Amino acid sequence: MRRFVRDVTASRISDERADDVDLLVSEVVTNAVKYGGGDFVRVTVAERGPRVRVDVTDHSSEAPRVVRPSADRPGGRGMLLVDRIASRWGSEPIHGNGKVVWFER
């Protein structure tokens, strides 16, 4: 997935922003696979003015949450990274089944 997004954005954004987008794509797609059932994940990329918007769709209707895990917990930091690095992000339910988690950078 990261290679797909990098290829789409390669000529449009700086290397630093591309690295940020790579990291955020990894986190959001991992959550979609882990918590969204893993049977369906779709990633779309679009330019929004000077920003890139990435949408990740899965079949879970549960919205992501930003948690602040304890230091001894091995996971749970994905959406915290998204919250801190993305210019904007959100989650929208899909009529019927699922959601889209999106971010801009």
mmCIF file of C-alpha atoms in Angstrom:
data_model
loop_
_atom_site.group_PDB
_atom_site.id
_atom_site.type_symbol
_atom_site.label_atom_id
_atom_site.label_comp_id
_atom_site.label_asym_id
_atom_site.label_seq_id
_atom_site.Cartn_x
_atom_site.Cartn_y
_atom_site.Cartn_z
ATOM 1 C CA MET A 1 0.000 0.000 0.000
ATOM 2 C CA ARG A 2 2.767 2.416 0.879
ATOM 3 C CA ARG A 3 4.413 1.916 -2.519
ATOM 4 C CA PHE A 4 1.084 2.636 -4.257
ATOM 5 C CA VAL A 5 0.616 5.872 -2.320
ATOM 6 C CA ARG A 6 4.270 6.874 -2.810
ATOM 7 C CA ASP A 7 3.976 6.290 -6.565
ATOM 8 C CA VAL A 8 0.811 8.394 -6.769
ATOM 9 C CA THR A 9 2.266 11.281 -4.757
ATOM 10 C CA ALA A 10 5.930 11.117 -5.846
ATOM 11 C CA SER A 11 6.004 14.195 -8.063
ATOM 12 C CA ARG A 12 3.525 16.217 -6.005
ATOM 13 C CA ILE A 13 4.863 16.453 -2.464
ATOM 14 C CA SER A 14 8.211 16.799 -0.707
ATOM 15 C CA ASP A 15 10.120 13.744 0.504
ATOM 16 C CA GLU A 16 9.445 14.743 4.125
ATOM 17 C CA ARG A 17 5.692 14.893 3.580
ATOM 18 C CA ALA A 18 5.831 11.667 1.553
ATOM 19 C CA ASP A 19 7.527 9.960 4.515
ATOM 20 C CA ASP A 20 4.762 11.228 6.803
ATOM 21 C CA VAL A 21 2.087 9.974 4.408
ATOM 22 C CA ASP A 22 3.828 6.558 4.225
ATOM 23 C CA LEU A 23 3.752 6.239 8.000
ATOM 24 C CA LEU A 24 0.122 7.341 8.282
ATOM 25 C CA VAL A 25 -0.993 4.988 5.496
ATOM 26 C CA SER A 26 0.698 2.114 7.328
ATOM 27 C CA GLU A 27 -1.067 2.954 10.570
ATOM 28 C CA VAL A 28 -4.548 3.438 9.104
ATOM 29 C CA VAL A 29 -4.360 0.369 6.840
ATOM 30 C CA THR A 30 -3.062 -1.749 9.739
ATOM 31 C CA ASN A 31 -6.057 -0.641 11.812
ATOM 32 C CA ALA A 32 -8.416 -1.440 8.935
ATOM 33 C CA VAL A 33 -7.005 -4.957 8.659
ATOM 34 C CA LYS A 34 -6.794 -5.557 12.394
ATOM 35 C CA TYR A 35 -10.083 -4.030 13.530
ATOM 36 C CA GLY A 36 -12.092 -3.829 10.323
ATOM 37 C CA GLY A 37 -12.277 -7.540 9.723
ATOM 38 C CA GLY A 38 -9.489 -7.587 7.141
ATOM 39 C CA ASP A 39 -11.745 -8.990 4.415
ATOM 40 C CA PHE A 40 -12.043 -5.652 2.612
ATOM 41 C CA VAL A 41 -9.777 -2.619 2.623
ATOM 42 C CA ARG A 42 -9.766 0.076 -0.049
ATOM 43 C CA VAL A 43 -7.283 2.941 -0.252
ATOM 44 C CA THR A 44 -7.840 6.028 -2.377
ATOM 45 C CA VAL A 45 -5.537 9.007 -2.791
ATOM 46 C CA ALA A 46 -6.507 12.473 -3.977
ATOM 47 C CA GLU A 47 -4.887 15.875 -4.186
ATOM 48 C CA ARG A 48 -6.684 18.559 -2.201
ATOM 49 C CA GLY A 49 -4.928 21.769 -3.120
ATOM 50 C CA PRO A 50 -1.496 21.670 -1.507
ATOM 51 C CA ARG A 51 -2.436 18.583 0.529
ATOM 52 C CA VAL A 52 -2.816 14.902 -0.188
ATOM 53 C CA ARG A 53 -5.920 13.142 1.151
ATOM 54 C CA VAL A 54 -5.896 9.411 1.778
ATOM 55 C CA ASP A 55 -9.133 7.504 2.432
ATOM 56 C CA VAL A 56 -9.060 3.995 3.886
ATOM 57 C CA THR A 57 -12.361 2.106 3.755
ATOM 58 C CA ASP A 58 -13.195 -1.064 5.697
ATOM 59 C CA HIS A 59 -16.289 -3.001 6.758
ATOM 60 C CA SER A 60 -16.253 -2.099 10.467
ATOM 61 C CA SER A 61 -18.641 0.584 11.641
ATOM 62 C CA GLU A 62 -16.572 1.313 14.747
ATOM 63 C CA ALA A 63 -14.855 4.692 14.570
ATOM 64 C CA PRO A 64 -11.154 4.863 15.441
ATOM 65 C CA ARG A 65 -10.155 6.349 18.764
ATOM 66 C CA VAL A 66 -7.063 8.193 19.851
ATOM 67 C CA VAL A 67 -5.775 6.587 23.029
ATOM 68 C CA ARG A 68 -2.763 7.380 25.135
ATOM 69 C CA PRO A 69 -1.418 3.971 26.061
ATOM 70 C CA SER A 70 0.878 3.325 28.961
ATOM 71 C CA ALA A 71 4.587 2.941 28.276
ATOM 72 C CA ASP A 72 4.465 -0.810 28.903
ATOM 73 C CA ARG A 73 1.703 -1.464 26.347
ATOM 74 C CA PRO A 74 3.200 -2.660 23.043
ATOM 75 C CA GLY A 75 0.552 -1.196 20.695
ATOM 76 C CA GLY A 76 -2.251 1.292 20.483
ATOM 77 C CA ARG A 77 -0.326 4.294 19.227
ATOM 78 C CA GLY A 78 -1.440 4.286 15.580
ATOM 79 C CA MET A 79 -4.227 6.835 15.770
ATOM 80 C CA LEU A 80 -2.183 8.937 18.175
ATOM 81 C CA LEU A 81 0.442 9.212 15.407
ATOM 82 C CA VAL A 82 -2.256 10.075 12.883
ATOM 83 C CA ASP A 83 -3.634 12.720 15.239
ATOM 84 C CA ARG A 84 -0.217 14.305 15.720
ATOM 85 C CA ILE A 85 1.176 14.104 12.171
ATOM 86 C CA ALA A 86 -1.834 14.592 9.869
ATOM 87 C CA SER A 87 -2.926 18.106 9.002
ATOM 88 C CA ARG A 88 -6.502 16.895 9.492
ATOM 89 C CA TRP A 89 -8.182 13.520 9.884
ATOM 90 C CA GLY A 90 -11.568 12.016 10.557
ATOM 91 C CA SER A 91 -13.878 9.063 10.202
ATOM 92 C CA GLU A 92 -17.173 8.857 8.345
ATOM 93 C CA PRO A 93 -19.682 6.008 8.474
ATOM 94 C CA ILE A 94 -20.761 4.381 5.230
ATOM 95 C CA HIS A 95 -24.473 3.827 4.800
ATOM 96 C CA GLY A 96 -25.047 0.133 5.309
ATOM 97 C CA ASN A 97 -21.764 -1.225 6.538
ATOM 98 C CA GLY A 98 -18.359 0.204 7.221
ATOM 99 C CA LYS A 99 -16.504 3.460 7.453
ATOM 100 C CA VAL A 100 -13.904 5.614 5.812
ATOM 101 C CA VAL A 101 -10.969 6.836 7.875
ATOM 102 C CA TRP A 102 -9.266 9.710 6.110
ATOM 103 C CA PHE A 103 -6.330 12.001 6.666
ATOM 104 C CA GLU A 104 -4.731 14.936 4.922
ATOM 105 C CA ARG A 105 -1.077 15.860 4.931
#
